[in-house]
């Protein structure tokens, strides 16, 4: 067991060397920075109106982050796997004395590590943003009244909501050599259900806005959006760190990882 | 009794989309040899190499490396093996040093070995450059450095001298010979460059349409060795010899030399006897030797005919 853990750690370490100068690493910095920047501009634009509560400010940042999360995951994971596919590196890596499952799991763990870095950066950039807003305008000083537990919970549950789609995108990206294919599939899965919802809403087929909160639940690529909608559904909404759908998606993710390892172990590396 | 073959395969079959690529491939690579694996494009060289590295699952068929069955002992075998597969596989956005670092991490090798292999392949001064700025030859050398990192007992190299300039080819040739001589490393290499294979390899195998046409000592590749050959005779009277021998016996004349085609040794002896009994003197009788290239194309020609 210790040996397996050590082997996974070696693979993760090697994956981080590969990440240098890659689009995947840049996106990991740009996504939280962009999300916080966009939300902060909105918060700043509201400075002359009624003072925004810290919870509302956090929700603003989280909404932007939840909206862009599927795109971030699709692009980051696809480009991360492209590192192997671009130069036929999979053949070389599999010819090394590393079990195939260790490579598969190790690289997936590195993908999760990228998401953890994203979460951390999201928290750091948010705090820096609140600090800067307070310096610019004392009316928007939220650092002293901030509910830090809420801040961490909101961001964590949004990132956790992306785990299932991370696993699916990872399996797809490692399977399909042409990077366009996994990106196209991922973006379609993230946009189409929302587009359908929009059309149904415009045409009046959906008249109940509550539908918006549960419909995205059934597609792992739109599930992060539901956090956006849930938070918008008002103060009666009870914030859970790990809501039931997230728990279900975690179990689905584990099943997908088992399937992925089996497929990868038996794959012909042509 | 220990298996003296570094690689032994039995009945390797493999098909891509129902198209057979390997057909009952049986290879025996003697330990300590430099084994040249020859074949035209699409003959099955790379597929065989992929099978030897466990990238493809060949069924039926068994692969033994160092006397151990590959599927059951894959990790142990790969620890003792260094390989390059097809074109140089490298992380082009990274430097040569980082490329080696990745393999070093995964193989669990000490850090000092990175500088050693960079020095061996002559890339020490370019170690910090991104690989995308490397020439094909430099990439080939870096691939070789990666293969050498684990101080392998067996090197499996797929077209290792492709893209190298004459100087680079000579360096790699000397390096392979040195590794083989000093470390006893068995080297299995595929190449199109027959001239190089001839200079380096002690043993060769020829694959065509997924079938092994020949394997054995490099000196014995002459496709006519078992059935017959050509004898060059230096005689006192070429013209009389020409009249004496039938068209099927005498292939050609070259100045004072007569080219005699024979089907077997007995036939060669009978022709010589016939000439001597006619009172013509024979000053020398030299069997015509085939270069590896001639032998290779002759093997392919015979296979295409059959």
XYZ file of C-alpha atoms in Angstrom, chain B residues 79-184:
106
model
C 13.173 -1.927 -15.121
C 16.008 -3.731 -16.915
C 15.060 -2.408 -20.348
C 15.499 0.927 -22.081
C 13.504 1.719 -25.191
C 12.609 4.228 -27.854
C 9.399 3.695 -29.812
C 8.858 5.109 -33.307
C 9.852 8.771 -33.787
C 11.556 10.423 -30.813
C 8.875 10.750 -28.131
C 9.696 13.825 -26.099
C 7.959 16.641 -24.247
C 8.846 19.353 -26.730
C 7.806 22.267 -24.506
C 10.330 21.210 -21.866
C 14.119 21.299 -21.806
C 16.244 18.188 -22.318
C 17.043 18.157 -18.624
C 13.348 18.287 -17.630
C 12.585 15.468 -20.065
C 15.210 13.338 -18.372
C 13.986 14.430 -14.943
C 10.498 13.081 -15.674
C 11.840 9.651 -16.618
C 14.291 9.736 -13.725
C 11.459 10.415 -11.268
C 9.328 7.626 -12.676
C 12.211 5.152 -12.669
C 13.355 6.185 -9.180
C 16.952 6.790 -10.270
C 19.491 9.024 -8.508
C 19.825 12.614 -9.737
C 23.497 12.284 -10.698
C 22.529 9.967 -13.542
C 20.849 12.885 -15.386
C 24.200 14.596 -16.022
C 25.826 11.270 -16.876
C 23.404 10.411 -19.681
C 23.417 13.987 -21.008
C 27.177 13.721 -21.194
C 27.083 10.268 -22.847
C 24.882 11.502 -25.700
C 26.692 14.835 -25.976
C 23.797 17.076 -24.973
C 25.186 18.423 -21.734
C 25.705 21.945 -23.069
C 22.190 22.027 -24.613
C 20.429 20.600 -21.567
C 18.506 23.783 -20.763
C 17.223 24.414 -24.283
C 13.558 23.599 -25.038
C 13.407 20.378 -27.039
C 11.294 22.086 -29.725
C 14.459 23.980 -30.712
C 16.380 20.721 -31.168
C 17.295 19.245 -34.548
C 16.041 15.725 -35.345
C 19.473 14.370 -34.566
C 19.521 16.022 -31.143
C 16.056 14.626 -30.445
C 17.282 11.152 -31.404
C 20.191 11.531 -29.020
C 17.907 12.716 -26.220
C 15.640 9.708 -26.823
C 18.680 7.503 -26.497
C 19.644 9.291 -23.276
C 16.196 8.476 -21.868
C 16.623 4.845 -22.868
C 20.065 4.707 -21.236
C 18.926 6.341 -17.995
C 18.213 3.093 -16.155
C 21.511 1.448 -17.201
C 19.542 -1.184 -19.109
C 20.626 -4.738 -19.815
C 18.460 -4.647 -22.922
C 18.056 -1.683 -25.262
C 15.149 -1.729 -27.694
C 15.616 1.035 -30.228
C 13.204 1.848 -33.014
C 15.034 3.577 -35.897
C 17.641 5.197 -33.605
C 19.717 6.741 -36.400
C 16.901 8.296 -38.429
C 17.603 11.951 -39.064
C 21.196 11.848 -37.859
C 24.030 13.349 -39.885
C 27.019 11.109 -40.734
C 28.901 12.352 -37.679
C 25.895 11.655 -35.452
C 25.463 8.189 -36.965
C 29.096 7.395 -36.242
C 28.765 8.636 -32.649
C 25.660 6.540 -32.030
C 27.272 3.525 -33.689
C 30.349 3.830 -31.479
C 28.176 4.343 -28.420
C 26.113 1.222 -29.143
C 29.248 -0.832 -29.781
C 30.774 0.467 -26.551
C 27.651 -0.319 -24.521
C 27.566 -3.792 -25.977
C 31.270 -4.440 -25.475
C 31.783 -2.876 -22.063
C 28.436 -3.365 -20.338
C 27.328 -6.505 -22.151
